[in-house]
mmCIF file of C-alpha atoms in Angstrom:
data_model
loop_
_atom_site.group_PDB
_atom_site.id
_atom_site.type_symbol
_atom_site.label_atom_id
_atom_site.label_comp_id
_atom_site.label_asym_id
_atom_site.label_seq_id
_atom_site.Cartn_x
_atom_site.Cartn_y
_atom_site.Cartn_z
ATOM 1 C CA MET A 1 4.375 22.221 -14.799
ATOM 2 C CA ALA A 2 6.927 20.047 -13.008
ATOM 3 C CA GLU A 3 6.213 16.338 -12.767
ATOM 4 C CA LYS A 4 5.185 15.078 -9.364
ATOM 5 C CA LEU A 5 5.268 11.982 -7.157
ATOM 6 C CA SER A 6 2.418 11.982 -4.615
ATOM 7 C CA MET A 7 2.614 9.588 -1.653
ATOM 8 C CA THR A 8 -0.108 9.069 0.964
ATOM 9 C CA VAL A 9 1.672 7.602 3.989
ATOM 10 C CA MET A 10 -0.625 5.639 6.344
ATOM 11 C CA THR A 11 2.212 3.484 7.685
ATOM 12 C CA GLY A 12 4.389 4.127 10.725
ATOM 13 C CA SER A 13 6.597 1.088 10.088
ATOM 14 C CA ILE A 14 10.232 1.787 9.310
ATOM 15 C CA ASP A 15 10.498 -0.802 6.537
ATOM 16 C CA ARG A 16 7.740 0.868 4.511
ATOM 17 C CA LEU A 17 8.986 4.344 5.506
ATOM 18 C CA THR A 18 12.423 3.352 4.151
ATOM 19 C CA GLY A 19 10.861 2.358 0.832
ATOM 20 C CA MET A 20 9.019 5.683 0.766
ATOM 21 C CA ALA A 21 12.157 7.694 1.576
ATOM 22 C CA ILE A 22 14.191 5.892 -1.110
ATOM 23 C CA LEU A 23 11.496 6.711 -3.698
ATOM 24 C CA ALA A 24 11.430 10.351 -2.502
ATOM 25 C CA GLY A 25 15.214 10.573 -2.818
ATOM 26 C CA GLY A 26 15.172 8.916 -6.240
ATOM 27 C CA ALA A 27 12.480 11.304 -7.463
ATOM 28 C CA ALA A 28 14.176 14.452 -6.128
ATOM 29 C CA GLY A 29 17.413 13.336 -7.789
ATOM 30 C CA MET A 30 15.560 13.097 -11.115
ATOM 31 C CA ASP A 31 14.028 16.570 -10.755
ATOM 32 C CA VAL A 32 10.599 15.175 -9.921
ATOM 33 C CA GLU A 33 8.670 17.025 -7.193
ATOM 34 C CA VAL A 34 7.521 15.002 -4.189
ATOM 35 C CA GLU A 35 4.417 15.625 -2.082
ATOM 36 C CA ILE A 36 3.745 13.480 0.972
ATOM 37 C CA PHE A 37 0.493 13.289 3.002
ATOM 38 C CA LEU A 38 0.767 11.640 6.415
ATOM 39 C CA GLN A 39 -2.261 9.738 7.687
ATOM 40 C CA LEU A 40 -2.719 7.909 11.025
ATOM 41 C CA TRP A 41 0.510 6.001 11.782
ATOM 42 C CA GLY A 42 2.426 8.259 9.409
ATOM 43 C CA VAL A 43 1.719 11.281 11.627
ATOM 44 C CA TYR A 44 2.673 9.205 14.674
ATOM 45 C CA ALA A 45 6.022 8.221 13.105
ATOM 46 C CA PHE A 46 6.914 11.862 12.347
ATOM 47 C CA LYS A 47 6.343 12.992 15.963
ATOM 48 C CA LYS A 48 9.532 14.579 17.343
ATOM 49 C CA ASP A 49 9.422 12.257 20.360
ATOM 50 C CA VAL A 50 8.966 9.136 18.193
ATOM 51 C CA ILE A 51 10.835 9.583 14.901
ATOM 52 C CA THR A 52 14.301 8.334 15.910
ATOM 53 C CA GLU A 53 13.076 5.877 18.567
ATOM 54 C CA ASN A 54 10.561 3.951 16.454
ATOM 55 C CA MET A 55 11.752 0.497 15.344
ATOM 56 C CA HIS A 56 8.368 -0.916 14.267
ATOM 57 C CA LEU A 57 8.393 -3.229 11.227
ATOM 58 C CA SER A 58 5.267 -4.010 9.165
ATOM 59 C CA GLU A 59 6.341 -7.560 8.277
ATOM 60 C CA PHE A 60 8.909 -10.224 9.160
ATOM 61 C CA LYS A 61 9.458 -8.748 12.625
ATOM 62 C CA GLU A 62 11.687 -11.740 13.434
ATOM 63 C CA LYS A 63 14.214 -10.438 10.875
ATOM 64 C CA GLY A 64 14.413 -6.955 12.427
ATOM 65 C CA GLU A 65 17.766 -7.328 14.189
ATOM 66 C CA GLN A 66 19.413 -8.978 11.160
ATOM 67 C CA LEU A 67 18.112 -6.158 8.972
ATOM 68 C CA VAL A 68 19.333 -3.305 11.184
ATOM 69 C CA LYS A 69 22.755 -4.989 11.553
ATOM 70 C CA ARG A 70 23.059 -5.399 7.784
ATOM 71 C CA MET A 71 22.025 -1.773 7.118
ATOM 72 C CA LYS A 72 24.752 -0.606 9.529
ATOM 73 C CA GLU A 73 27.338 -2.824 7.775
ATOM 74 C CA LEU A 74 26.388 -1.148 4.492
ATOM 75 C CA ASN A 75 26.383 2.332 6.087
ATOM 76 C CA LEU A 76 22.818 2.875 4.890
ATOM 77 C CA PRO A 77 21.227 5.926 6.507
ATOM 78 C CA MET A 78 17.962 5.651 8.427
ATOM 79 C CA TRP A 79 14.752 6.557 6.547
ATOM 80 C CA PHE A 80 14.440 10.014 8.147
ATOM 81 C CA ASP A 81 18.004 10.905 7.158
ATOM 82 C CA ILE A 82 17.319 9.822 3.557
ATOM 83 C CA LEU A 83 14.209 12.025 3.604
ATOM 84 C CA LYS A 84 16.067 14.956 5.194
ATOM 85 C CA GLU A 85 18.658 14.823 2.436
ATOM 86 C CA ALA A 86 15.928 14.620 -0.232
ATOM 87 C CA ARG A 87 14.305 17.718 1.321
ATOM 88 C CA GLU A 88 17.512 19.709 0.816
ATOM 89 C CA SER A 89 16.682 19.687 -2.911
ATOM 90 C CA GLY A 90 13.685 21.926 -2.119
ATOM 91 C CA LYS A 91 11.534 19.461 -4.069
ATOM 92 C CA VAL A 92 9.883 17.605 -1.169
ATOM 93 C CA SER A 93 6.791 18.871 0.714
ATOM 94 C CA ILE A 94 5.255 17.017 3.648
ATOM 95 C CA TYR A 95 1.684 17.520 4.903
ATOM 96 C CA ALA A 96 -0.043 15.951 7.908
ATOM 97 C CA CYS A 97 -3.726 14.946 7.780
ATOM 98 C CA SER A 98 -5.827 17.219 10.011
ATOM 99 C CA THR A 99 -7.927 14.318 11.373
ATOM 100 C CA ALA A 100 -4.854 12.253 12.258
ATOM 101 C CA SER A 101 -3.241 15.313 13.859
ATOM 102 C CA SER A 102 -6.340 15.645 16.091
ATOM 103 C CA ILE A 103 -6.119 11.990 17.051
ATOM 104 C CA TRP A 104 -2.500 12.377 18.194
ATOM 105 C CA ASP A 105 -3.236 15.855 19.559
ATOM 106 C CA VAL A 106 -0.275 17.385 17.712
ATOM 107 C CA ASN A 107 0.345 20.550 15.738
ATOM 108 C CA LYS A 108 3.003 21.296 13.120
ATOM 109 C CA GLU A 109 5.600 22.143 15.780
ATOM 110 C CA ASP A 110 5.321 18.657 17.304
ATOM 111 C CA LEU A 111 6.178 17.000 13.992
ATOM 112 C CA GLU A 112 9.536 16.683 12.233
ATOM 113 C CA MET A 113 9.855 17.992 8.627
ATOM 114 C CA VAL A 114 6.106 18.749 8.283
ATOM 115 C CA ASP A 115 5.286 21.859 6.219
ATOM 116 C CA ASP A 116 1.562 22.098 6.907
ATOM 117 C CA ILE A 117 -1.546 20.366 8.254
ATOM 118 C CA ILE A 118 -4.288 19.945 5.631
ATOM 119 C CA GLY A 119 -7.537 18.029 5.060
ATOM 120 C CA ALA A 120 -8.044 14.971 2.888
ATOM 121 C CA GLY A 121 -10.084 16.891 0.297
ATOM 122 C CA GLU A 122 -7.260 19.357 -0.257
ATOM 123 C CA TRP A 123 -4.856 16.422 -0.570
ATOM 124 C CA VAL A 124 -6.991 14.766 -3.250
ATOM 125 C CA LEU A 125 -6.934 18.033 -5.246
ATOM 126 C CA LYS A 126 -3.127 18.222 -4.900
ATOM 127 C CA SER A 127 -2.708 14.602 -6.027
ATOM 128 C CA LYS A 128 -4.885 14.848 -9.126
ATOM 129 C CA ASP A 129 -2.114 16.235 -11.306
ATOM 130 C CA ALA A 130 0.676 13.955 -10.045
ATOM 131 C CA ALA A 131 2.324 11.600 -12.546
ATOM 132 C CA ILE A 132 2.771 8.929 -9.853
ATOM 133 C CA THR A 133 0.408 8.352 -6.911
ATOM 134 C CA LEU A 134 1.168 5.793 -4.198
ATOM 135 C CA PHE A 135 -0.403 4.732 -0.885
ATOM 136 C CA ILE A 136 2.287 3.566 1.498
ATOM 137 C CA MET B 1 -15.093 13.182 -18.235
ATOM 138 C CA ALA B 2 -15.147 13.479 -14.433
ATOM 139 C CA GLU B 3 -11.884 13.022 -12.576
ATOM 140 C CA LYS B 4 -11.530 9.803 -10.669
ATOM 141 C CA LEU B 5 -9.805 8.288 -7.620
ATOM 142 C CA SER B 6 -9.293 4.512 -7.995
ATOM 143 C CA MET B 7 -8.456 2.448 -4.905
ATOM 144 C CA THR B 8 -7.613 -1.264 -4.869
ATOM 145 C CA VAL B 9 -8.301 -2.426 -1.322
ATOM 146 C CA MET B 10 -6.413 -5.585 -0.314
ATOM 147 C CA THR B 11 -6.487 -4.748 3.385
ATOM 148 C CA GLY B 12 -9.077 -5.784 5.952
ATOM 149 C CA SER B 13 -7.467 -3.758 8.756
ATOM 150 C CA ILE B 14 -9.512 -0.912 10.148
ATOM 151 C CA ASP B 15 -6.621 1.548 10.362
ATOM 152 C CA ARG B 16 -5.948 1.292 6.621
ATOM 153 C CA LEU B 17 -9.695 1.146 5.873
ATOM 154 C CA THR B 18 -10.103 4.399 7.823
ATOM 155 C CA GLY B 19 -7.420 6.057 5.692
ATOM 156 C CA MET B 20 -9.201 4.776 2.582
ATOM 157 C CA ALA B 21 -12.621 6.029 3.752
ATOM 158 C CA ILE B 22 -11.230 9.489 4.614
ATOM 159 C CA LEU B 23 -9.718 9.755 1.123
ATOM 160 C CA ALA B 24 -13.033 8.608 -0.416
ATOM 161 C CA GLY B 25 -14.936 11.217 1.603
ATOM 162 C CA GLY B 26 -12.401 13.939 0.731
ATOM 163 C CA ALA B 27 -12.627 13.079 -2.970
ATOM 164 C CA ALA B 28 -16.446 12.952 -3.067
ATOM 165 C CA GLY B 29 -16.527 16.342 -1.316
ATOM 166 C CA MET B 30 -14.326 17.768 -4.088
ATOM 167 C CA ASP B 31 -16.518 16.361 -6.863
ATOM 168 C CA VAL B 32 -14.012 13.620 -7.705
ATOM 169 C CA GLU B 33 -15.511 10.198 -8.510
ATOM 170 C CA VAL B 34 -14.333 7.235 -6.439
ATOM 171 C CA GLU B 35 -14.068 3.622 -7.588
ATOM 172 C CA ILE B 36 -13.031 0.925 -5.115
ATOM 173 C CA PHE B 37 -11.990 -2.670 -5.906
ATOM 174 C CA LEU B 38 -11.942 -5.078 -2.960
ATOM 175 C CA GLN B 39 -9.372 -7.870 -3.017
ATOM 176 C CA LEU B 40 -8.810 -10.660 -0.459
ATOM 177 C CA TRP B 41 -9.078 -9.128 3.043
ATOM 178 C CA GLY B 42 -11.031 -6.207 1.622
ATOM 179 C CA VAL B 43 -13.878 -8.515 0.599
ATOM 180 C CA TYR B 44 -13.685 -10.178 4.023
ATOM 181 C CA ALA B 45 -13.977 -6.819 5.806
ATOM 182 C CA PHE B 46 -17.105 -5.859 3.814
ATOM 183 C CA LYS B 47 -18.957 -9.080 4.733
ATOM 184 C CA LYS B 48 -22.227 -8.223 6.484
ATOM 185 C CA ASP B 49 -21.327 -10.527 9.391
ATOM 186 C CA VAL B 50 -17.858 -8.971 9.766
ATOM 187 C CA ILE B 51 -18.000 -5.266 8.906
ATOM 188 C CA THR B 52 -19.022 -3.800 12.299
ATOM 189 C CA GLU B 53 -17.315 -6.526 14.397
ATOM 190 C CA ASN B 54 -13.850 -6.355 12.876
ATOM 191 C CA MET B 55 -11.258 -4.584 15.033
ATOM 192 C CA HIS B 56 -8.110 -5.790 13.235
ATOM 193 C CA LEU B 57 -5.218 -3.302 12.981
ATOM 194 C CA SER B 58 -2.390 -3.617 10.443
ATOM 195 C CA GLU B 59 0.256 -2.078 12.717
ATOM 196 C CA PHE B 60 0.866 -1.011 16.323
ATOM 197 C CA LYS B 61 -1.769 -3.436 17.641
ATOM 198 C CA GLU B 62 -0.671 -2.508 21.174
ATOM 199 C CA LYS B 63 -2.094 0.984 20.598
ATOM 200 C CA GLY B 64 -5.534 -0.262 19.505
ATOM 201 C CA GLU B 65 -7.430 0.505 22.721
ATOM 202 C CA GLN B 66 -5.873 3.965 23.079
ATOM 203 C CA LEU B 67 -6.783 4.705 19.454
ATOM 204 C CA VAL B 68 -10.423 3.619 19.711
ATOM 205 C CA LYS B 69 -10.834 5.571 22.984
ATOM 206 C CA ARG B 70 -9.376 8.705 21.401
ATOM 207 C CA MET B 71 -11.577 8.390 18.297
ATOM 208 C CA LYS B 72 -14.658 8.183 20.547
ATOM 209 C CA GLU B 73 -13.523 11.285 22.493
ATOM 210 C CA LEU B 74 -13.318 13.147 19.175
ATOM 211 C CA ASN B 75 -16.670 11.729 17.977
ATOM 212 C CA LEU B 76 -14.987 10.373 14.856
ATOM 213 C CA PRO B 77 -17.236 7.970 12.945
ATOM 214 C CA MET B 78 -16.078 4.436 12.128
ATOM 215 C CA TRP B 79 -14.620 3.850 8.641
ATOM 216 C CA PHE B 80 -17.795 2.228 7.269
ATOM 217 C CA ASP B 81 -19.903 5.197 8.402
ATOM 218 C CA ILE B 82 -17.498 7.630 6.711
ATOM 219 C CA LEU B 83 -17.785 5.512 3.546
ATOM 220 C CA LYS B 84 -21.596 5.304 3.803
ATOM 221 C CA GLU B 85 -21.792 9.078 3.989
ATOM 222 C CA ALA B 86 -19.420 9.460 1.028
ATOM 223 C CA ARG B 87 -21.658 7.084 -0.955
ATOM 224 C CA GLU B 88 -24.651 9.382 -0.432
ATOM 225 C CA SER B 89 -22.974 11.759 -2.902
ATOM 226 C CA GLY B 90 -23.605 9.177 -5.628
ATOM 227 C CA LYS B 91 -19.925 9.444 -6.548
ATOM 228 C CA VAL B 92 -18.604 6.243 -4.927
ATOM 229 C CA SER B 93 -18.778 2.766 -6.551
ATOM 230 C CA ILE B 94 -17.524 -0.383 -4.849
ATOM 231 C CA TYR B 95 -16.631 -3.622 -6.651
ATOM 232 C CA ALA B 96 -15.553 -6.951 -5.197
ATOM 233 C CA CYS B 97 -12.918 -9.124 -6.924
ATOM 234 C CA SER B 98 -14.497 -12.284 -8.348
ATOM 235 C CA THR B 99 -11.599 -14.515 -7.220
ATOM 236 C CA ALA B 100 -11.716 -13.174 -3.654
ATOM 237 C CA SER B 101 -15.505 -13.575 -3.614
ATOM 238 C CA SER B 102 -15.032 -17.267 -4.522
ATOM 239 C CA ILE B 103 -12.493 -17.696 -1.730
ATOM 240 C CA TRP B 104 -14.935 -16.320 0.868
ATOM 241 C CA ASP B 105 -17.858 -18.023 -0.897
ATOM 242 C CA VAL B 106 -19.902 -14.816 -0.979
ATOM 243 C CA ASN B 107 -22.089 -13.043 -3.503
ATOM 244 C CA LYS B 108 -23.099 -9.381 -3.703
ATOM 245 C CA GLU B 109 -25.928 -9.858 -1.200
ATOM 246 C CA ASP B 110 -23.488 -11.058 1.498
ATOM 247 C CA LEU B 111 -21.462 -7.853 1.226
ATOM 248 C CA GLU B 112 -22.210 -4.354 2.517
ATOM 249 C CA MET B 113 -22.229 -1.424 0.028
ATOM 250 C CA VAL B 114 -20.905 -3.538 -2.884
ATOM 251 C CA ASP B 115 -22.322 -2.602 -6.302
ATOM 252 C CA ASP B 116 -20.956 -5.485 -8.356
ATOM 253 C CA ILE B 117 -18.516 -8.400 -8.524
ATOM 254 C CA ILE B 118 -15.960 -8.038 -11.342
ATOM 255 C CA GLY B 119 -12.666 -9.548 -12.518
ATOM 256 C CA ALA B 120 -9.209 -8.023 -12.173
ATOM 257 C CA GLY B 121 -8.887 -7.380 -15.915
ATOM 258 C CA GLU B 122 -12.070 -5.306 -15.935
ATOM 259 C CA TRP B 123 -10.746 -3.415 -12.909
ATOM 260 C CA VAL B 124 -7.472 -2.589 -14.667
ATOM 261 C CA LEU B 125 -9.453 -1.166 -17.600
ATOM 262 C CA LYS B 126 -11.561 0.944 -15.209
ATOM 263 C CA SER B 127 -8.454 2.264 -13.425
ATOM 264 C CA LYS B 128 -6.549 3.291 -16.536
ATOM 265 C CA ASP B 129 -8.251 6.667 -16.813
ATOM 266 C CA ALA B 130 -8.198 7.548 -13.104
ATOM 267 C CA ALA B 131 -6.246 10.645 -12.041
ATOM 268 C CA ILE B 132 -5.225 8.972 -8.781
ATOM 269 C CA THR B 133 -4.606 5.231 -8.321
ATOM 270 C CA LEU B 134 -3.826 3.715 -4.909
ATOM 271 C CA PHE B 135 -3.328 0.215 -3.487
ATOM 272 C CA ILE B 136 -4.490 0.093 0.104
ATOM 273 C CA MET C 1 2.818 4.059 -26.602
ATOM 274 C CA ALA C 2 1.299 1.058 -24.818
ATOM 275 C CA GLU C 3 -0.524 1.691 -21.571
ATOM 276 C CA LYS C 4 1.257 0.562 -18.446
ATOM 277 C CA LEU C 5 0.607 -0.641 -14.898
ATOM 278 C CA SER C 6 3.537 0.166 -12.582
ATOM 279 C CA MET C 7 3.752 -1.608 -9.207
ATOM 280 C CA THR C 8 6.337 -0.925 -6.489
ATOM 281 C CA VAL C 9 6.408 -4.059 -4.348
ATOM 282 C CA MET C 10 7.709 -3.493 -0.802
ATOM 283 C CA THR C 11 5.819 -6.462 0.629
ATOM 284 C CA GLY C 12 7.029 -10.044 1.016
ATOM 285 C CA SER C 13 3.671 -11.301 2.288
ATOM 286 C CA ILE C 14 1.887 -13.820 0.112
ATOM 287 C CA ASP C 15 -1.572 -12.281 0.544
ATOM 288 C CA ARG C 16 -0.431 -8.948 -0.895
ATOM 289 C CA LEU C 17 1.756 -10.713 -3.484
ATOM 290 C CA THR C 18 -1.340 -12.649 -4.599
ATOM 291 C CA GLY C 19 -3.244 -9.380 -5.067
ATOM 292 C CA MET C 20 -0.314 -8.010 -7.061
ATOM 293 C CA ALA C 21 -0.073 -11.137 -9.260
ATOM 294 C CA ILE C 22 -3.823 -11.108 -9.978
ATOM 295 C CA LEU C 23 -3.589 -7.454 -11.071
ATOM 296 C CA ALA C 24 -0.539 -8.271 -13.238
ATOM 297 C CA GLY C 25 -2.420 -11.163 -14.870
ATOM 298 C CA GLY C 26 -5.530 -9.027 -15.372
ATOM 299 C CA ALA C 27 -3.482 -6.254 -16.974
ATOM 300 C CA ALA C 28 -1.494 -8.562 -19.287
ATOM 301 C CA GLY C 29 -4.785 -10.147 -20.396
ATOM 302 C CA MET C 30 -6.073 -6.691 -21.358
ATOM 303 C CA ASP C 31 -2.918 -5.831 -23.345
ATOM 304 C CA VAL C 32 -1.644 -3.468 -20.642
ATOM 305 C CA GLU C 33 2.122 -3.620 -19.984
ATOM 306 C CA VAL C 34 3.232 -4.347 -16.422
ATOM 307 C CA GLU C 35 6.412 -3.113 -14.738
ATOM 308 C CA ILE C 36 7.253 -4.252 -11.218
ATOM 309 C CA PHE C 37 9.934 -2.807 -8.891
ATOM 310 C CA LEU C 38 10.858 -4.948 -5.884
ATOM 311 C CA GLN C 39 11.903 -3.159 -2.706
ATOM 312 C CA LEU C 40 13.016 -4.656 0.632
ATOM 313 C CA TRP C 41 10.715 -7.607 1.440
ATOM 314 C CA GLY C 42 9.760 -7.878 -2.231
ATOM 315 C CA VAL C 43 13.355 -8.762 -3.163
ATOM 316 C CA TYR C 44 13.454 -11.224 -0.260
ATOM 317 C CA ALA C 45 10.258 -12.948 -1.454
ATOM 318 C CA PHE C 46 11.656 -13.419 -4.992
ATOM 319 C CA LYS C 47 14.854 -15.120 -3.746
ATOM 320 C CA LYS C 48 15.155 -18.595 -5.318
ATOM 321 C CA ASP C 49 15.597 -20.167 -1.869
ATOM 322 C CA VAL C 50 12.537 -18.366 -0.473
ATOM 323 C CA ILE C 51 9.910 -17.966 -3.183
ATOM 324 C CA THR C 52 8.068 -21.306 -2.859
ATOM 325 C CA GLU C 53 8.743 -21.753 0.888
ATOM 326 C CA ASN C 54 7.450 -18.386 2.111
ATOM 327 C CA MET C 55 4.041 -18.520 3.798
ATOM 328 C CA HIS C 56 4.110 -15.089 5.467
ATOM 329 C CA LEU C 57 0.792 -13.203 5.634
ATOM 330 C CA SER C 58 0.542 -9.430 6.204
ATOM 331 C CA GLU C 59 -2.756 -9.614 8.134
ATOM 332 C CA PHE C 60 -5.129 -12.081 9.789
ATOM 333 C CA LYS C 61 -2.348 -14.645 10.286
ATOM 334 C CA GLU C 62 -4.812 -16.753 12.279
ATOM 335 C CA LYS C 63 -6.763 -17.370 9.061
ATOM 336 C CA GLY C 64 -3.732 -18.619 7.106
ATOM 337 C CA GLU C 65 -4.520 -22.334 7.207
ATOM 338 C CA GLN C 66 -8.183 -21.812 6.320
ATOM 339 C CA LEU C 67 -7.126 -19.604 3.409
ATOM 340 C CA VAL C 68 -4.580 -22.040 1.951
ATOM 341 C CA LYS C 69 -7.058 -24.931 2.290
ATOM 342 C CA ARG C 70 -9.759 -22.936 0.510
ATOM 343 C CA MET C 71 -7.388 -21.886 -2.303
ATOM 344 C CA LYS C 72 -6.502 -25.567 -2.856
ATOM 345 C CA GLU C 73 -10.216 -26.526 -2.952
ATOM 346 C CA LEU C 74 -10.707 -23.909 -5.690
ATOM 347 C CA ASN C 75 -7.546 -25.004 -7.538
ATOM 348 C CA LEU C 76 -6.198 -21.462 -7.368
ATOM 349 C CA PRO C 77 -2.525 -21.278 -8.343
ATOM 350 C CA MET C 78 0.057 -19.734 -5.986
ATOM 351 C CA TRP C 79 1.007 -16.077 -6.608
ATOM 352 C CA PHE C 80 4.323 -16.937 -8.326
ATOM 353 C CA ASP C 81 2.557 -19.283 -10.752
ATOM 354 C CA ILE C 82 -0.001 -16.564 -11.613
ATOM 355 C CA LEU C 83 2.912 -14.193 -12.235
ATOM 356 C CA LYS C 84 4.835 -16.760 -14.279
ATOM 357 C CA GLU C 85 1.815 -17.225 -16.533
ATOM 358 C CA ALA C 86 1.367 -13.448 -16.872
ATOM 359 C CA ARG C 87 5.040 -13.203 -17.904
ATOM 360 C CA GLU C 88 4.448 -15.595 -20.803
ATOM 361 C CA SER C 89 2.545 -12.733 -22.477
ATOM 362 C CA GLY C 90 5.872 -10.880 -22.788
ATOM 363 C CA LYS C 91 4.181 -7.875 -21.174
ATOM 364 C CA VAL C 92 5.579 -8.161 -17.640
ATOM 365 C CA SER C 93 9.010 -6.833 -16.573
ATOM 366 C CA ILE C 94 10.388 -7.221 -13.053
ATOM 367 C CA TYR C 95 13.179 -5.096 -11.558
ATOM 368 C CA ALA C 96 14.865 -5.387 -8.166
ATOM 369 C CA CYS C 97 15.930 -2.280 -6.213
ATOM 370 C CA SER C 98 19.731 -2.005 -6.077
ATOM 371 C CA THR C 99 19.761 -0.966 -2.397
ATOM 372 C CA ALA C 100 17.529 -3.874 -1.366
ATOM 373 C CA SER C 101 19.658 -6.257 -3.432
ATOM 374 C CA SER C 102 22.717 -5.082 -1.454
ATOM 375 C CA ILE C 103 20.890 -5.639 1.827
ATOM 376 C CA TRP C 104 20.090 -9.254 0.918
ATOM 377 C CA ASP C 105 23.476 -9.644 -0.826
ATOM 378 C CA VAL C 106 21.882 -11.014 -3.984
ATOM 379 C CA ASN C 107 22.360 -10.516 -7.694
ATOM 380 C CA LYS C 108 19.952 -11.172 -10.570
ATOM 381 C CA GLU C 109 20.849 -14.866 -10.690
ATOM 382 C CA ASP C 110 19.728 -15.376 -7.074
ATOM 383 C CA LEU C 111 16.245 -14.040 -7.854
ATOM 384 C CA GLU C 112 13.355 -15.692 -9.682
ATOM 385 C CA MET C 113 11.832 -13.906 -12.728
ATOM 386 C CA VAL C 114 13.889 -10.713 -12.226
ATOM 387 C CA ASP C 115 14.979 -8.999 -15.452
ATOM 388 C CA ASP C 116 17.350 -6.403 -14.028
ATOM 389 C CA ILE C 117 18.590 -4.588 -10.911
ATOM 390 C CA ILE C 118 18.024 -0.818 -11.050
ATOM 391 C CA GLY C 119 18.047 2.235 -8.779
ATOM 392 C CA ALA C 120 15.035 4.068 -7.368
ATOM 393 C CA GLY C 121 15.641 7.155 -9.551
ATOM 394 C CA GLU C 122 15.503 5.048 -12.705
ATOM 395 C CA TRP C 123 12.300 3.448 -11.410
ATOM 396 C CA VAL C 124 10.656 6.833 -10.832
ATOM 397 C CA LEU C 125 11.447 7.798 -14.430
ATOM 398 C CA LYS C 126 9.953 4.507 -15.699
ATOM 399 C CA SER C 127 6.775 5.008 -13.625
ATOM 400 C CA LYS C 128 6.106 8.580 -14.714
ATOM 401 C CA ASP C 129 4.295 7.553 -17.883
ATOM 402 C CA ALA C 130 2.296 4.664 -16.399
ATOM 403 C CA ALA C 131 -1.509 4.924 -16.457
ATOM 404 C CA ILE C 132 -1.756 3.111 -13.111
ATOM 405 C CA THR C 133 0.817 3.326 -10.289
ATOM 406 C CA LEU C 134 0.503 1.242 -7.123
ATOM 407 C CA PHE C 135 2.620 0.618 -4.009
ATOM 408 C CA ILE C 136 2.057 -2.907 -2.748
#
């Protein structure tokens, strides 16, 4: 069985989403499967009408402009582009939490890159055999 | 040995606590044991004089009212009610960090649903054999 | 092979860094190896010109003064002193993410307690065999 990185993504902040995407890309590049479960703000951040517009930071909001400017200088892609590239490996699956999807009143078609909507119990079963489990 | 979900809960924000409670409920429903270790703001949020009053969000504070309204429309229980129900399975244990309990000057009786106060070293030993480990 | 606690540290907030340091100290005291990977704000918080000056909290910022006062009353060391002591066991290794190090334009010498700068893929490989994996 392939080794797996399992990430539960509660956050909708682009700093933490960038960390998540970099880990997903690193894992896919090392032949490690990646499974992602979006909870509350995670589902919100993957909405098609939010994903590229969202500039929310979880910390140090006063450094936001400096950070974005520096990332452009370094030609670093945005978190969703890092994740899109990681998904081209075929090793990355993304699920949205059914409760959170009800809260935002969205289905799979309203969300970018989401493969399925599942419940938390099913997610726990999926995560049990992962080598690495993280809550973002 | 039963499979186990281990969550270290630093947060006192109700969005992240809701994600935690939904995972605890999902795990208990799948016959997976749950052990929770409360650190700083986690201990604060479980104080009997705080638990039902606390409305702190970790992110997107400007969406707080919309979120609470929507959760009421959907008849979603609050995080502590989800956790209380999960605890009825007998599969959920909650520990408070001894250092954090000193900071808030509380003992077990001041905290809701807490089974014991333990040190971080003991917690690390408990977590070592968990299938899923998360920091909330 | 020794058991291992692997922590990916995105945060630069001293409340979450304190939780991380207490877990690192608890693990080292129980003969569990600790590996830490600093991402964005984590690298920032370990900068030599930031580490002792930074007072950023992730939550409940209005309780910051009360918290610091209480920690002084209890003679609790700051998070970096807890981590320094844990490192004296020889069981704690700290790595900085190469991308984040580019963003802050720092090398190893600009960072406190950092053993090496590595990529996310290498970090995923290191974390795969850890008993406990956390994202802080």
